CSV table of C-alpha atoms and ligand atoms in Angstrom, one decimal:
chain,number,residue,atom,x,y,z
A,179,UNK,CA,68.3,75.7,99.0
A,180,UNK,CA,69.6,75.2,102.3
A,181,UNK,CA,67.9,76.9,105.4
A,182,UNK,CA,69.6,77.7,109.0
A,183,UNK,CA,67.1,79.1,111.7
A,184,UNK,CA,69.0,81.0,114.1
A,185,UNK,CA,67.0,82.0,117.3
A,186,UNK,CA,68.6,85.1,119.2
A,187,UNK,CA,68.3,87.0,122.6
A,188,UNK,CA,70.7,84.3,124.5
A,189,UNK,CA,74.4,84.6,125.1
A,190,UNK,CA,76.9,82.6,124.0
A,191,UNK,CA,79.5,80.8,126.2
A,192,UNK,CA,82.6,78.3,126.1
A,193,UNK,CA,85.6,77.7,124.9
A,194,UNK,CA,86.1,76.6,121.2
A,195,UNK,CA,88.7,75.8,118.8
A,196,UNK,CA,87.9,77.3,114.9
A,197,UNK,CA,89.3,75.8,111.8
A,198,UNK,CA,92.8,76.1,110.4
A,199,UNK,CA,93.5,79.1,109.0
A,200,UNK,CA,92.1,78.8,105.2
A,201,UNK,CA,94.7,81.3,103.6
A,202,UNK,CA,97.8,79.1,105.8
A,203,UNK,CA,95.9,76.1,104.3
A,204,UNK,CA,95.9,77.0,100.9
A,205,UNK,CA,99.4,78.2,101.0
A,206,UNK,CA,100.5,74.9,103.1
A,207,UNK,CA,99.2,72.7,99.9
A,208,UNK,CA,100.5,74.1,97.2
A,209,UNK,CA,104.5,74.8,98.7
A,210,UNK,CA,104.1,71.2,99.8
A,211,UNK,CA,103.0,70.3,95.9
A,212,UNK,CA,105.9,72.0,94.8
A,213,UNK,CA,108.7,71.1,97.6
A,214,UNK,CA,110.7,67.6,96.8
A,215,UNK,CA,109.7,65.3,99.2
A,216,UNK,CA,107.0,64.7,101.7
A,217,UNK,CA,105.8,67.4,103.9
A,218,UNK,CA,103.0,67.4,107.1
A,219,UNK,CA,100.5,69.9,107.6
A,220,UNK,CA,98.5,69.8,110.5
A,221,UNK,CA,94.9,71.2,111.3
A,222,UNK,CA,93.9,71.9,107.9
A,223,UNK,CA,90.8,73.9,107.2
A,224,UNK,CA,88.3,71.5,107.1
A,225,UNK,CA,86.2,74.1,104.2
A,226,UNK,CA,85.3,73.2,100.3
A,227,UNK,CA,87.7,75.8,99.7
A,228,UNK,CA,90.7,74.1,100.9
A,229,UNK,CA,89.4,70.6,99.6
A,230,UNK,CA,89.7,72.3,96.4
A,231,UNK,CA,93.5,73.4,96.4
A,232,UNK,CA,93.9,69.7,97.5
A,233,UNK,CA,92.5,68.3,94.6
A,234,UNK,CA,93.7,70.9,92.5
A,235,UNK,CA,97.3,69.9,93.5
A,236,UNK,CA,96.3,66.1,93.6
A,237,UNK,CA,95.6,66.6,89.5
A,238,UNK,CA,98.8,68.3,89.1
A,239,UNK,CA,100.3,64.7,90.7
A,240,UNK,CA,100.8,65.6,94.5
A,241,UNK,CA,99.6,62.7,96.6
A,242,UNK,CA,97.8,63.9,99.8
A,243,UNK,CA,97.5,60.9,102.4
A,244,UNK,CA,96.1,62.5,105.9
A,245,UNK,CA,98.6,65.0,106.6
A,246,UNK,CA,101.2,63.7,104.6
A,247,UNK,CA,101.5,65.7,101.1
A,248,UNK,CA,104.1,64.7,98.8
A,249,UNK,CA,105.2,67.0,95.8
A,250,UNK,CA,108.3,68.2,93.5
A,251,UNK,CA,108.6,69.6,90.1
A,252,UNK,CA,110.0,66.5,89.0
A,253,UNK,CA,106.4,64.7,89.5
A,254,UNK,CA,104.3,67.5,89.1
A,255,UNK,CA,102.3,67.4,85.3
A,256,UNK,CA,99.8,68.1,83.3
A,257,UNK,CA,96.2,67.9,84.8
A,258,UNK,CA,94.3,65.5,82.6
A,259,UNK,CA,90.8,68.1,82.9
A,260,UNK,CA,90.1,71.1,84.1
A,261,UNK,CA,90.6,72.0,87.4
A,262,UNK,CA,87.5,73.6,89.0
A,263,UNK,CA,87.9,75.6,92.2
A,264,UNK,CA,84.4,75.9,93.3
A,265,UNK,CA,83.8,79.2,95.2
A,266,UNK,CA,87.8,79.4,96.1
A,267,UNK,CA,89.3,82.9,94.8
A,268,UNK,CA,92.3,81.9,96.7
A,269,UNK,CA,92.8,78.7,95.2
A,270,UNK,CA,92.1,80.4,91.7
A,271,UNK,CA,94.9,83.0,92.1
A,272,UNK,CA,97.4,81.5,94.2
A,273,UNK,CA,97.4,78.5,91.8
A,274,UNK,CA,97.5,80.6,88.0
A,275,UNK,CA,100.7,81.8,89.7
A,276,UNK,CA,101.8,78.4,90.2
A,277,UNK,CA,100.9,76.4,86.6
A,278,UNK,CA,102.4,79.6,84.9
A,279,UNK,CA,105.7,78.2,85.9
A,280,UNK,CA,104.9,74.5,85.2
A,281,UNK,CA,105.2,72.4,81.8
A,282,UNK,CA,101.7,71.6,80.1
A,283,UNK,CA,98.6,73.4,79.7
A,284,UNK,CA,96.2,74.3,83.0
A,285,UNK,CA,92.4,75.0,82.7
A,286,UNK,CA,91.0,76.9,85.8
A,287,UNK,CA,87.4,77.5,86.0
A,288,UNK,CA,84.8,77.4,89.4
A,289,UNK,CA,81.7,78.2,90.2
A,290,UNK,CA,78.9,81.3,88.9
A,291,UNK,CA,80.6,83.7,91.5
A,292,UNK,CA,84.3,83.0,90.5
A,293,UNK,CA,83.2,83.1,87.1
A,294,UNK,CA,82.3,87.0,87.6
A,295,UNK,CA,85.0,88.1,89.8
A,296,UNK,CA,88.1,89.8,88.4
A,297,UNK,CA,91.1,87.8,87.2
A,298,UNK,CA,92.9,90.8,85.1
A,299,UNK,CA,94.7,91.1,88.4
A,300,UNK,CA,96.4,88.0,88.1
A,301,UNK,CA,96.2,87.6,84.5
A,302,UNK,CA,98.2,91.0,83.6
A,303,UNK,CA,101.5,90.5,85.9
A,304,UNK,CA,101.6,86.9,85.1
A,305,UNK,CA,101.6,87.6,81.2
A,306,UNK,CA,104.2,90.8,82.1
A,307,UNK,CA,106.5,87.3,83.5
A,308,UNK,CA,106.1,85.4,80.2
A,309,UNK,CA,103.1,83.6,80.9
A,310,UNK,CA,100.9,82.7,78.4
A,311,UNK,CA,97.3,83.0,79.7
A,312,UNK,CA,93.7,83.6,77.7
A,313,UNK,CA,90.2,83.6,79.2
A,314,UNK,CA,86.8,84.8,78.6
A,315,UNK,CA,86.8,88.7,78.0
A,316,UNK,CA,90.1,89.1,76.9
A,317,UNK,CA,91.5,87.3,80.0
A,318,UNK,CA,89.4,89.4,82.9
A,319,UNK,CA,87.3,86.2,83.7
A,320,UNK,CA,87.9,82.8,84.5
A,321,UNK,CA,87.7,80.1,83.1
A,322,UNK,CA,91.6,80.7,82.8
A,323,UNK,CA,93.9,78.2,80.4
A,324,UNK,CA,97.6,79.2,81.4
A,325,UNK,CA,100.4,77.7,79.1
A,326,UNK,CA,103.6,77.0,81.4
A,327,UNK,CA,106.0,79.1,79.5
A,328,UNK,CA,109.7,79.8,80.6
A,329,UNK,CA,109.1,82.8,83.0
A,330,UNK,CA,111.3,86.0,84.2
A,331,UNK,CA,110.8,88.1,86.8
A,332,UNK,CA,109.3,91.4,87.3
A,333,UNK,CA,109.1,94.4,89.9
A,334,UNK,CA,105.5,95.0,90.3
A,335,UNK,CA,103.7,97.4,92.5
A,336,UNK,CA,100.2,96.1,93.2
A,337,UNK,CA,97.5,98.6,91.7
A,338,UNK,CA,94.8,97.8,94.3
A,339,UNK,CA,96.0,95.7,97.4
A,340,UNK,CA,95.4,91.8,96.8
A,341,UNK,CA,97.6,89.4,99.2
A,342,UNK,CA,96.0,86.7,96.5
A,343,UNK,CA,97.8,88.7,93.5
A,344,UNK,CA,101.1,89.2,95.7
A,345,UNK,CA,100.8,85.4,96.2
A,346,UNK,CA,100.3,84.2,92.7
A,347,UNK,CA,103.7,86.5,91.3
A,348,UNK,CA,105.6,85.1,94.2
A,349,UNK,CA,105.0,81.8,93.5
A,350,UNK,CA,105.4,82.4,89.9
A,351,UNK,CA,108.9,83.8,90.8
A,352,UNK,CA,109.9,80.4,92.3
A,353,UNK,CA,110.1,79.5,88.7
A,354,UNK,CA,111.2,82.4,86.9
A,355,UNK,CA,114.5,83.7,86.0
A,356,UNK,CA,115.9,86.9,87.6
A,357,UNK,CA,114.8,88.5,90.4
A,358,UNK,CA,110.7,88.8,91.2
A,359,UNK,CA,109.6,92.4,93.7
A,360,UNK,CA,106.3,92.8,94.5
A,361,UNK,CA,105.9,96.1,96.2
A,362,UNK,CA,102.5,96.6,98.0
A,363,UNK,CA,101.1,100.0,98.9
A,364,UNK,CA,99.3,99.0,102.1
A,365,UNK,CA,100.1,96.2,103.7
A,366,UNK,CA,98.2,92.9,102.9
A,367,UNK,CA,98.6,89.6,104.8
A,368,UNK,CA,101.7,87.8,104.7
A,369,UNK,CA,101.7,84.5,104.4
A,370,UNK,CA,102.5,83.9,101.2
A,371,UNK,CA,106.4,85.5,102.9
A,372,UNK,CA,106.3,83.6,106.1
A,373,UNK,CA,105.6,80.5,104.3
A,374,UNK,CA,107.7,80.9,101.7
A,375,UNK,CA,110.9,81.9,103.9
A,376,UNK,CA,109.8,78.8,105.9
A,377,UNK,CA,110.3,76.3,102.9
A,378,UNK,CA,113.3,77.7,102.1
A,379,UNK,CA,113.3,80.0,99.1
A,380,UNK,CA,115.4,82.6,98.1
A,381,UNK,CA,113.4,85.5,99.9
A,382,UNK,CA,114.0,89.2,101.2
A,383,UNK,CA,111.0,90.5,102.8
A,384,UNK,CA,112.3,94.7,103.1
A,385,UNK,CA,110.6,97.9,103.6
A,386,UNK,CA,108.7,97.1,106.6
A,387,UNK,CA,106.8,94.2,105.1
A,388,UNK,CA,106.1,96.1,102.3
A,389,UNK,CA,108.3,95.3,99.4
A,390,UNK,CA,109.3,90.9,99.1
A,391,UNK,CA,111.7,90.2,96.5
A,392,UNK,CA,112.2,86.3,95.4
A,393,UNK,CA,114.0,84.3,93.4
A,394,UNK,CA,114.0,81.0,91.6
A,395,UNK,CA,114.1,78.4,94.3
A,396,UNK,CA,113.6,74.7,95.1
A,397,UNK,CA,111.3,74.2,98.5
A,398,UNK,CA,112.5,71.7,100.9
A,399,UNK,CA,109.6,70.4,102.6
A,400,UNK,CA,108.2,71.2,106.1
A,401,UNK,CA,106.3,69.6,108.6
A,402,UNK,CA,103.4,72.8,110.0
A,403,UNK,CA,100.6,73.1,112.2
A,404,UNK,CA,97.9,75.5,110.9
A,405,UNK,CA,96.9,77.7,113.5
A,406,UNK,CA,93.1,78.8,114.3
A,407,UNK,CA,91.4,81.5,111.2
A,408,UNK,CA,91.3,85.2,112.7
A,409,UNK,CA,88.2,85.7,110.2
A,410,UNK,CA,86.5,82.6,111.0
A,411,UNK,CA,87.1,83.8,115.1
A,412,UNK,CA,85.9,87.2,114.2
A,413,UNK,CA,82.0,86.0,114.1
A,414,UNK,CA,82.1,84.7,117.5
A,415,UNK,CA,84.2,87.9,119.2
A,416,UNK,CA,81.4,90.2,117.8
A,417,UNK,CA,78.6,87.6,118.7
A,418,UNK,CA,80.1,87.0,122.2
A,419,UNK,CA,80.7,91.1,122.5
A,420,UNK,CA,77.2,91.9,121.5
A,421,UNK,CA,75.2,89.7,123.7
A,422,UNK,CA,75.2,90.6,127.4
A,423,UNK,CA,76.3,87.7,130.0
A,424,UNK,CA,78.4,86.3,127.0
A,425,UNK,CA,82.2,85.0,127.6
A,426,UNK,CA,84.1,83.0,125.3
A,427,UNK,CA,87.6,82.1,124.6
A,428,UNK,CA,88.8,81.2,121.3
A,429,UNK,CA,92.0,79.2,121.3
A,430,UNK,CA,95.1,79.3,119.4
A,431,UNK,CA,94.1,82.2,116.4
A,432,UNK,CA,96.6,83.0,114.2
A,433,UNK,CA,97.0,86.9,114.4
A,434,UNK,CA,100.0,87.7,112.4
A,435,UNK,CA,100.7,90.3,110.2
A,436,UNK,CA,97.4,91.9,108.4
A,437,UNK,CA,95.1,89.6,110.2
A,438,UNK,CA,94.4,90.7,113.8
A,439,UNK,CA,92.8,94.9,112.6
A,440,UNK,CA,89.4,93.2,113.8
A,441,UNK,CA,90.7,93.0,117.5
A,442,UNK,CA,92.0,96.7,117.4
A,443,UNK,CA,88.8,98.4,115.6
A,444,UNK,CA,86.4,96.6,118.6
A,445,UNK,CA,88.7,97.6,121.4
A,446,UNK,CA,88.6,101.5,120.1
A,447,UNK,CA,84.5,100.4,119.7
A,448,UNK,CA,85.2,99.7,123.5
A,449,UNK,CA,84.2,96.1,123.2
A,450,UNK,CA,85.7,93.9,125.8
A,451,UNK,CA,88.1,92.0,124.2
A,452,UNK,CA,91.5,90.3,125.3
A,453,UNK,CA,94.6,88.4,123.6
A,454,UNK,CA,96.2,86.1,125.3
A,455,UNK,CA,99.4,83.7,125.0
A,456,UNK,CA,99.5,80.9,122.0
A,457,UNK,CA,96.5,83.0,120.2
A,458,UNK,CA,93.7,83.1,122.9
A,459,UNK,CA,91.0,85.4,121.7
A,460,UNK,CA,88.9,86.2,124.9
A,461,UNK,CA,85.6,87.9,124.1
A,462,UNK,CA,82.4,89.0,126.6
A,463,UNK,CA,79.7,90.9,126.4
A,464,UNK,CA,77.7,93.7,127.5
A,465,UNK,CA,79.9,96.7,127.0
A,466,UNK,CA,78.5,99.7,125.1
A,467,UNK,CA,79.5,100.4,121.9
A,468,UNK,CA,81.1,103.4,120.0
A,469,UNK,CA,81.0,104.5,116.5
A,470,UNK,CA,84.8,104.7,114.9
A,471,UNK,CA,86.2,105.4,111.5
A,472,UNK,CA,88.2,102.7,109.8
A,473,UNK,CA,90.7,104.0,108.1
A,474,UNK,CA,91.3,102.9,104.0
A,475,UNK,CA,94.9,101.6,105.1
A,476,UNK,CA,93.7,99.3,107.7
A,477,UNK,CA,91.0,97.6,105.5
A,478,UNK,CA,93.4,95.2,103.7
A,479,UNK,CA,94.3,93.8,107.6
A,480,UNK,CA,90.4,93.4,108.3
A,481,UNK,CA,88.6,92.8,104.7
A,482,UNK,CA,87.3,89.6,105.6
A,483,UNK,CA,85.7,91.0,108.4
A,484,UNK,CA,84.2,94.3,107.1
A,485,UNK,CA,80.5,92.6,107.5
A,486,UNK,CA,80.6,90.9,110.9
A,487,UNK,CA,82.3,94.3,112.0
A,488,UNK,CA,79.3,96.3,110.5
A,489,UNK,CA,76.8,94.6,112.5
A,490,UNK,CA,79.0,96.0,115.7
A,491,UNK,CA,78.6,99.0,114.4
A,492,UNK,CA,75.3,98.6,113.5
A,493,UNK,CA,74.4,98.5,117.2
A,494,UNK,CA,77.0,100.7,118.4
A,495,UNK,CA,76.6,104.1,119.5
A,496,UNK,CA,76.8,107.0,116.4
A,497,UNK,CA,77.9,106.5,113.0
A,498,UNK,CA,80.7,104.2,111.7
A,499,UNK,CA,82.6,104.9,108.3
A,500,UNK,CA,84.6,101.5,106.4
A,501,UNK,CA,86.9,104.1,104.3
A,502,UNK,CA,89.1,102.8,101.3
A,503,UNK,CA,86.1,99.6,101.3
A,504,UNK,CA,85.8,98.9,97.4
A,505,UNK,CA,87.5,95.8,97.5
A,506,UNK,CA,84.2,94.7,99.0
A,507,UNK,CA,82.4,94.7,96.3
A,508,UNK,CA,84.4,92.3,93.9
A,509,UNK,CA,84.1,89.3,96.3
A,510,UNK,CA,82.7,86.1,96.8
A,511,UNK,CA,79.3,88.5,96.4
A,512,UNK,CA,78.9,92.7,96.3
A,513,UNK,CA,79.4,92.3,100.2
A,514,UNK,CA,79.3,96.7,100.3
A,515,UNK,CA,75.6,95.9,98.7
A,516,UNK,CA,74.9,93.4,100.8
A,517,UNK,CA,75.7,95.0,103.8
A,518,UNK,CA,73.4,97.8,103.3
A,519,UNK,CA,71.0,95.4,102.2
A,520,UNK,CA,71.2,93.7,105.8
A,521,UNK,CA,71.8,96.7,108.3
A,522,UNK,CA,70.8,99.7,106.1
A,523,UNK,CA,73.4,102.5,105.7
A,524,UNK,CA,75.0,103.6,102.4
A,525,UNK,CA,78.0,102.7,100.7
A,526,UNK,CA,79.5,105.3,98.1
A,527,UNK,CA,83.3,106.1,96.4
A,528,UNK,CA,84.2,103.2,98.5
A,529,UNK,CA,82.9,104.3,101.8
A,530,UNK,CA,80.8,102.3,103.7
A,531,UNK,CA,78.3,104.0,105.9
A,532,UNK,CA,76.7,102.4,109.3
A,533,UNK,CA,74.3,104.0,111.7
A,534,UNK,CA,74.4,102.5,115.4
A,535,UNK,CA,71.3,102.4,116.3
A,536,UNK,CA,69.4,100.4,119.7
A,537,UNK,CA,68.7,96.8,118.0
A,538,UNK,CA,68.4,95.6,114.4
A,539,UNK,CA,65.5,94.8,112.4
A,540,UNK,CA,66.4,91.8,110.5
A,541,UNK,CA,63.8,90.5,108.9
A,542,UNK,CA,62.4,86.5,109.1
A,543,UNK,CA,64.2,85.4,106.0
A,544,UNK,CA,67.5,86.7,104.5
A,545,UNK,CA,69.0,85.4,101.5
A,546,UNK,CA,73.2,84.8,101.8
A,547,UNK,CA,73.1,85.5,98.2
A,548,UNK,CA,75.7,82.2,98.6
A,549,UNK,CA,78.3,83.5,100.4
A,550,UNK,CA,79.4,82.0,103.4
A,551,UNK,CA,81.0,85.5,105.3
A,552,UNK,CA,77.2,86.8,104.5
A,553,UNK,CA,75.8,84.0,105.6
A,554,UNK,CA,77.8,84.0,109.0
A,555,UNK,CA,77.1,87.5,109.2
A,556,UNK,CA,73.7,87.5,109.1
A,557,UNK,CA,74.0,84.5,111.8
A,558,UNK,CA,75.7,86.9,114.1
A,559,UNK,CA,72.7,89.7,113.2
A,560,UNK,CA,69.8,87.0,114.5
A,561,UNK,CA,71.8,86.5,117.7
A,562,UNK,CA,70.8,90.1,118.8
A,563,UNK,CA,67.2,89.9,118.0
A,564,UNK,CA,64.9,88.4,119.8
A,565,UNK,CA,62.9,85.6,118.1
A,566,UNK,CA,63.9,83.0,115.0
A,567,UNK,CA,65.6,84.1,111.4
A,568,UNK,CA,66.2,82.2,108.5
A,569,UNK,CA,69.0,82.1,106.4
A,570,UNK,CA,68.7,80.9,103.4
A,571,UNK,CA,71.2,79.5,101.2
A,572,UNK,CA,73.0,78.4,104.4
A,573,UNK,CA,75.4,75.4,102.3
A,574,UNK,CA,77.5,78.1,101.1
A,575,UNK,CA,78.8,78.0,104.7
A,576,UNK,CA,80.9,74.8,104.0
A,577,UNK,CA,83.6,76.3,102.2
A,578,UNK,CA,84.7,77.8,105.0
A,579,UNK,CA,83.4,76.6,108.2
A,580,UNK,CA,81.3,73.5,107.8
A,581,UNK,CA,81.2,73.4,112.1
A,582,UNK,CA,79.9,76.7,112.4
A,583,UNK,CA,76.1,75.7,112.9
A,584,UNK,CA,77.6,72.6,115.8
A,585,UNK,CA,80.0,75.6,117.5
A,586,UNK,CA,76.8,77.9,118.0
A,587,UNK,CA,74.6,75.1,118.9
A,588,UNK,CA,77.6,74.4,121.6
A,589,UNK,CA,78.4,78.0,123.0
A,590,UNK,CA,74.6,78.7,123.2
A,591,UNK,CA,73.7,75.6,125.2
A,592,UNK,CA,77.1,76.0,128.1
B,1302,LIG,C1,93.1,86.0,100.8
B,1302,LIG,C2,93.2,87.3,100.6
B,1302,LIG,C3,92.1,88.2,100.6
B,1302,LIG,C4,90.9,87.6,101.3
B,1302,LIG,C5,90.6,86.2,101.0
B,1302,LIG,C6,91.9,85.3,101.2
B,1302,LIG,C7,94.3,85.2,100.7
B,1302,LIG,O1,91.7,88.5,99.3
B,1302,LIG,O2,89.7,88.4,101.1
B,1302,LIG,O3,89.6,85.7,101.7
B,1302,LIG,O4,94.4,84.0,101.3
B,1302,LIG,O5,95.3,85.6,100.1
B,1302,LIG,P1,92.4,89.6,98.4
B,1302,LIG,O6,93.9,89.2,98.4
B,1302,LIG,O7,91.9,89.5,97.0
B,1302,LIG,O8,92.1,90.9,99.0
C-alpha cells in the first residue's frame, strides 16, 4: 500500500490552480454523451473518478477525443460488459439515472467501498419512473443491472438530501414522459440545473432553488470550461489558515450554489479568508480560531468538507458541533468514525463533536482507510505538527486529486 510522509511545522505559500470541478466534470460527460453532436469541455478533473464517467460513456458509444466529446441517443447502446466505476458514487448514481432511459441492459458495479454504500436511494425513485432495476439485497447494493424501460415522470421529495439522487431522476426525466419534480428539503448543489438549463432542456428551477421540474428533452451540445473544485480548494484554505506566515491564493474556484458553506463557517471561526473576482480564494494564516456550530441545513453546502473543517476546529478555540452530519457516514468510508478516529471527539444522532484544543496529536502512521478526503485530511493534520507522519494508503488520492502531493511539495518550498 501506498505511503505519503508529510513533514509539518512550515507554512505554505503561492498561488495554485486545483483541478476541475469533479461534480461539473461528471455532469459535463454525460450531457455531452447524451447531446446530438460534438460538445468541448475544458479543464476536466484530472481524478480516477472522472476517468471513470468517461469510460463509462465511451462503452455506451460516446467518443471522447481531448476535449471533444461526441454523443446523441441515436448512437448511444448497449455496453458490451459491465461498466465498473471504481470508487466513483457520482458516476454510479448520476449514470443508473441515465441507462434507465436508454435501450438495452446496463451492469454497474465498482470497487469494495461502492459495493457497501447505499443505492436504495437511486434504485427506489428510478423504479417509481418505470425503471426496471435489481441488485444485490433486494436492490440496496450495487452491482446494479438497470433494464432501459419506457419511463414517466414523477414528483419526488428527496428523503435525505443527495444532489447525486436529484441528479440521477433528472436525467432520467430527459427521457421520461410527463413532467419529472424533484423537491429537495435543504438545498443541495446544483449543477445537475445549471448544466442542464445550459444544454437546453425543458427546465424550471422554482422555489428558491429548491423544487426543479424537467421534462423530456433533446440536449444540444455546449462547448464549457470547468472551473476550479471548492472541496479540493478547501484542504489548502484550512492548511494555509492554520499555519502561521501562510498566504496562498487559489484561482478560479467554482463557488456556486451549495458549494462555497466552507468559506462562511471559517470566516465565523475568524480565519482569514477572502473571495475575490473570477473565483480567487485567498487564504493566510495565523489568526486564532473559534469554536462554531454548524447548523444541519448547511451541511448538504459543505459535506465534502466536514473532515478538513474538523481539523479547524480541532485547533480552534472551544467546542465545535457538525449538526444534521449523518450523511457522513455512508460515504466513500464512515468519515463521522473516522474523524473521531483522527481528532478525537464523539459523533452521536448525527452530531459530530470536536474539542479545540492547542495542537493535535497525530500519531506517526494513519491509515486513509482508502479514501482520498481522509487521506487529504489527515495531510492537512501533519501540516500542524511538528515532525514527519505517514499516511498510508495514500493511492486513493488519485481519484480525486492526483497533483495534490506536487501542489504541497510547491506551496511548501515558495
Ligand atoms: C456529489 C454529491 C455529494 C458529494 C459527492 C459529489 C455530486 O454526494 O458528497 O462528493 O456530484 O452530486 P451526495 O449527493 O450523495 O450527498
Amino acid at each position: 500500500m501506498s505511503r505519503l510522509v508529510v513533514t509539518g511545522g512550515r507554512p505554505l505559500r503561492g498561488r495554485l490552480r486545483v483541478p476541475g470541478d469533479k461534480s461539473i466534470s461528471h455532469r459535463a460527460l454525460l450531457l455531452a454523451a447524451l447531446a446530438e453532436g460534438t460538445s468541448v469541455v475544458r479543464g476536466l478533473s484530472d481524478g480516477d473518478d472522472v476517468a471513470r464517467t468517461r469510460s463509462a460513456i465511451e462503452a455506451l458509444g460516446a467518443t471522447v477525443e481531448g476535449e471533444r466529446v461526441t454523443g446523441g441517443r441515436s448512437r448511444l447502446h448497449e455496453a458490451a460488459d459491465v461498466i465498473d466505476v471504481g470508487n466513483s458514487g457520482t458516476t454510479m448514481r448520476l449514470l443508473a439515472g441515465v441507462v434507465a432511459g436508454l435501450d438495452g441492459l446496463s451492469v454497474l458495479t465498482g470497487d469494495a467501498s461502492i459495493r457497501r454504500r447505499p443505492m436504495g436511494r437511486v434504485v427506489e425513485p428510478l423504479r417509481s419512473m418505470g425503471a426496471e432495476v435489481d441488485g444485490r439485497d433486494g436492490g440496496r447494493l450495487a452491482p446494479l443491472a438497470v433494464r432501459g424501460r419506457e419511463l414517466k415522470g414523477i414528483d419526488y421529495e428527496l428523503p435525505a438530501p443527495s444532489a447525486q439522487v436529484k441528479g440521477a431522476v433528472l436525467l432520467a426525466g430527459l427521457a421520461a414522459a410527463g413532467e419529472t419534480v424533484v423537491r429537495e428539503r435543504v438545498r443541495t448543489r446544483a449543477h445537475t440545473e445549471e448544466m442542464l438549463a445550459m444544454a437546453g432542456a425543458d427546465l424550471a428551477v422554482g422555489d428558491g432553488g429548491l423544487t426543479t421540474r424537467v421534462r423530456a428533452s433533446e440536449l444540444r451540445p455546449f462547448e464549457l470550461d470547468v472551473p476550479g473544485d471548492p472541496s479540493q480548494a478547501a484542504f489548502w484554505v484550512v492548511a494555509a489558515c492554520l499555519a502561521p506566515g501562510s498566504d496562498v491564493v487559489i484561482e478560479n474556484v467554482y463557488l456556486g450554489p451549495a458549494r462555497a458553506g466552507f468559506l462562511d463557517v471559517l470566516r465565523r471561526m475568524g480565519a482569514d479568508v477572502e473571495v475575490g473576482p473570477g473565483g480567487e480564494v485567498h487564504a493566510r494564516g495565523g489568526a486564532r480560531l473559534r469554536a462554531t456550530t454548524v447548523e444541519a441545513h448547511e451541511v448538504p453546502g459543505l459535506v465534502d468538507e466536514v473532515p478538513v473543517l474538523a481539523v479547524a476546529a480541532a485547533l480552534a478555540e472551544g467546542v465545535t458541533r457538525f449538526e444534521g452530519a449523518g450523511e457522513l457516514r455512508v460515504k466513500e468510508s464512515d468519515r463521522a468514525g473516522a474523524i473521531v478516529s483522527l481528532l478525537g471527539g464523539s459523533y452521536a444522532d448525527g452530531v459530530l463533536t470536536i474539542e479545540g484544543r492547542a495542537a493535535l496529536d497525530v500519531p506517526p502512521l494513519v491509515p486513509s482507510g482508502g479514501d482520498h478526503r481522509m487521506a487529504m485530511t489527515q495531510a492537512v493534520a501533519a501540516l500542524t505538527v511538528d515532525g514527519p507522519t505517514a499516511i498510508e494508503g495514500w493511492d486513493s488520492v488519485a481519484t480525486s486529486y492526483p497533483g495534490f502531493e506536487a501542489d504541497l511539495e510547491r506551496l511548501c518550498r515558495s
